[in-house]
CSV table of C-alpha atoms in Angstrom, one decimal:
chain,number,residue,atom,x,y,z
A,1,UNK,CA,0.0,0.0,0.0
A,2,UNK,CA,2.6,3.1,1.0
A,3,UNK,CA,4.2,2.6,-2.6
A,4,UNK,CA,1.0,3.2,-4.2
A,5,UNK,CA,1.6,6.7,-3.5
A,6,UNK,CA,4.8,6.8,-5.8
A,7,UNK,CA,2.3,5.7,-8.8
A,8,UNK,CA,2.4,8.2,-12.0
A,9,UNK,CA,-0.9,10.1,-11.7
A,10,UNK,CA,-2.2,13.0,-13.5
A,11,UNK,CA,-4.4,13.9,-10.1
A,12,UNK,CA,-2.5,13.5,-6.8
A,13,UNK,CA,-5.5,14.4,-4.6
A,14,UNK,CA,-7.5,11.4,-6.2
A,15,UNK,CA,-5.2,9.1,-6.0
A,16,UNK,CA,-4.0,9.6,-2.1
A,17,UNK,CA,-7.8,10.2,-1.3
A,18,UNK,CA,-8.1,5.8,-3.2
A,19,UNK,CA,-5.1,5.3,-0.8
A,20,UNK,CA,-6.9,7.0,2.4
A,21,UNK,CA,-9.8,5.3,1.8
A,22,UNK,CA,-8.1,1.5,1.5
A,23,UNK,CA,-5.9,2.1,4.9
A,24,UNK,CA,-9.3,2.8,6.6
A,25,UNK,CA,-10.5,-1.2,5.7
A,26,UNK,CA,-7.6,-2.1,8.1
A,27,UNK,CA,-9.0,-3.0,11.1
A,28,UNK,CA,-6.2,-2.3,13.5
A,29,UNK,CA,-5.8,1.2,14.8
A,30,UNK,CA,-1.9,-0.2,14.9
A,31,UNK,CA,-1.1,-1.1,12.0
A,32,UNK,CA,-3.7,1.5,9.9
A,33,UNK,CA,-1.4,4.2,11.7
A,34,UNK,CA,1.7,2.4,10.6
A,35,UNK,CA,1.0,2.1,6.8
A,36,UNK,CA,-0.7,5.8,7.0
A,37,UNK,CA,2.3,7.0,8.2
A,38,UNK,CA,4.7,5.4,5.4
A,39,UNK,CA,2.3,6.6,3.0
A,40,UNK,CA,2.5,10.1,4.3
A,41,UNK,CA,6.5,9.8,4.4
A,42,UNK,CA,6.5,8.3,0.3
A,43,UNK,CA,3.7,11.0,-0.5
A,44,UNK,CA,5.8,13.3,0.3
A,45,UNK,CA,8.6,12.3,-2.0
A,46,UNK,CA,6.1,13.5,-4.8
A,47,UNK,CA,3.2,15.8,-3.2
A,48,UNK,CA,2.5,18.8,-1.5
A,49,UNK,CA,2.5,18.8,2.0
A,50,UNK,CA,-0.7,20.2,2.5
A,51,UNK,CA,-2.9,18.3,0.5
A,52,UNK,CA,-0.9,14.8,2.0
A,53,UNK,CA,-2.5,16.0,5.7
A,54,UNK,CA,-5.5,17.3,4.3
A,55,UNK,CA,-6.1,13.9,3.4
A,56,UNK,CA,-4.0,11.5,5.6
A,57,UNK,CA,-5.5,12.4,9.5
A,58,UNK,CA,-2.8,13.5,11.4
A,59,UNK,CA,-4.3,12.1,14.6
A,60,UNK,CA,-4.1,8.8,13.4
A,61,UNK,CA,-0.6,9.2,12.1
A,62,UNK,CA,0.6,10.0,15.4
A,63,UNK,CA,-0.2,6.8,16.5
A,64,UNK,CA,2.5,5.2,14.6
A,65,UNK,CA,5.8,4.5,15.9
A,66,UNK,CA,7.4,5.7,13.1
A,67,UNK,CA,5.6,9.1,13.3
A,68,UNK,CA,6.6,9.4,17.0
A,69,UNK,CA,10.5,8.4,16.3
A,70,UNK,CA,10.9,10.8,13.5
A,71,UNK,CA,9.2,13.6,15.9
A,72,UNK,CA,11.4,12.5,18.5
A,73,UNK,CA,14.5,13.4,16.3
A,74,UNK,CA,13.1,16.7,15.1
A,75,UNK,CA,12.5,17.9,19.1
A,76,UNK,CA,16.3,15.9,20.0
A,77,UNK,CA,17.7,18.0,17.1
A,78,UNK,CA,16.0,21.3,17.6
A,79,UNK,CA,17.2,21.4,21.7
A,80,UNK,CA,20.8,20.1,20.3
A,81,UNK,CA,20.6,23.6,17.9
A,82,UNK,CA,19.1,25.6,21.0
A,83,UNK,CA,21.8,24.9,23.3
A,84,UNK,CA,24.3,25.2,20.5
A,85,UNK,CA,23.2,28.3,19.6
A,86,UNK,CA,22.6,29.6,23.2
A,87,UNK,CA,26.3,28.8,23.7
A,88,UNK,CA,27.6,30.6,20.6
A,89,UNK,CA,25.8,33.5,22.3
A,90,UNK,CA,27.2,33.5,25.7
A,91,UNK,CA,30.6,32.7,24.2
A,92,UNK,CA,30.3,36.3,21.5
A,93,UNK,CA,29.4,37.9,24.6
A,94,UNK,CA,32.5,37.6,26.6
A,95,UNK,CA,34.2,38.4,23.6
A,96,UNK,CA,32.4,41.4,23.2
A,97,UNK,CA,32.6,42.4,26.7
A,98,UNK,CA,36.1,42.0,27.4
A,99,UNK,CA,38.0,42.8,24.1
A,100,UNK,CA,35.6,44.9,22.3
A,101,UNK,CA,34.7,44.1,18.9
A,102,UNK,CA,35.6,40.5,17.3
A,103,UNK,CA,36.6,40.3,13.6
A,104,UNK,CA,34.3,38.8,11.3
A,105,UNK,CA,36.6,35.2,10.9
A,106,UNK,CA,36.6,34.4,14.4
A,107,UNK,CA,33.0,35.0,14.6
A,108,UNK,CA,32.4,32.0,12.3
A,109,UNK,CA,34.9,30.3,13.5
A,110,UNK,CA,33.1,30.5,16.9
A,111,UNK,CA,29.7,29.3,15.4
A,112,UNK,CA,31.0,26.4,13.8
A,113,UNK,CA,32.9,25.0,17.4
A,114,UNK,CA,30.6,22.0,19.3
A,115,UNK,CA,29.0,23.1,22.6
A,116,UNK,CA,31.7,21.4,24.3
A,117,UNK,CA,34.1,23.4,22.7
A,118,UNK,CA,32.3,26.4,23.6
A,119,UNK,CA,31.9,25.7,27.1
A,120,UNK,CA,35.7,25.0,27.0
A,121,UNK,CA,36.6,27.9,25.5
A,122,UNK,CA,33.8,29.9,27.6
A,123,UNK,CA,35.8,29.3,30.7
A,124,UNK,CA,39.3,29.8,28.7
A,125,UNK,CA,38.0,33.3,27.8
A,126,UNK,CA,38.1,34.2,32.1
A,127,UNK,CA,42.1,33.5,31.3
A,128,UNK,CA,43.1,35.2,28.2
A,129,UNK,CA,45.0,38.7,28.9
A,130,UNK,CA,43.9,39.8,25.3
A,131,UNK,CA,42.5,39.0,22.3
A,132,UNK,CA,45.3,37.3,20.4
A,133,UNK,CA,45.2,34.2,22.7
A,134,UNK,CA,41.7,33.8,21.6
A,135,UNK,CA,43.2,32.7,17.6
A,136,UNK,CA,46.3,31.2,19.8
A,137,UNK,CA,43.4,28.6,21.6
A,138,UNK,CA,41.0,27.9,18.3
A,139,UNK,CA,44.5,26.6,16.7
């Protein structure tokens, strides 16, 4: 059923509405959730994103374990951005704050260090006497 929604078509709504209306014969909420959610992830190889939810039931989708471990990675990557980025901050501020304005190279060179290399070089920064051991500790 989920690669019927990779079939040529020259109307995508009718087709996933055939394919909406065969996962709804399943008779467990289990595995309808399951193969609505591989549908969902296939459709959207080919079809808008709005017209797959208008048709597949997000409700029921949420059901499926794949839904949940794909959500699961988008919230375990958005807080491992968050704290990145919330590190990058802190980190440009003591910069800021204690040697005045930073050149544009080391500012990307600060964005692109790991949050444990900015946590490192957050507590370096209390020991540098100036600004050129900042380049000295990136390397």
């Amino acid at each position: 059923m989920p690669l019927a929604t990779l079939c040529q078509t020259t109307n995508a709504q009718q087709l996933l509405e055939i394919i909406a209306t065969e996962l709804q014969q399943i008779p467990t909420p289990t595995g309808r959730a399951q193969l609505m959610a591989c549908c969902d992830v296939l459709a959207g190889l080919r079809f808008e994103k709005d017209l797959i939810h208008a048709i597949f039931r997000e409700e029921v989708m949420q059901e499926s374990v794949t839904y949940q471990d794909i959500l699961q990675k988008g919230v375990t990557q958005g807080i491992q951005q968050g704290v990145q980025q919330g590190e990058v901050t802190v980190v440009l501020r003591l910069l800021q704050r204690r040697f005045g304005e930073v050149a544009p190279e080391l500012l990307g060179k600060v964005r692109a260090l790991s949050v444990t290399e900015l946590e490192a070089l957050a507590d370096a920064l209390l020991d540098f006497a100036d600004l050129a051991a900042f380049p000295a500790w990136l390397g």
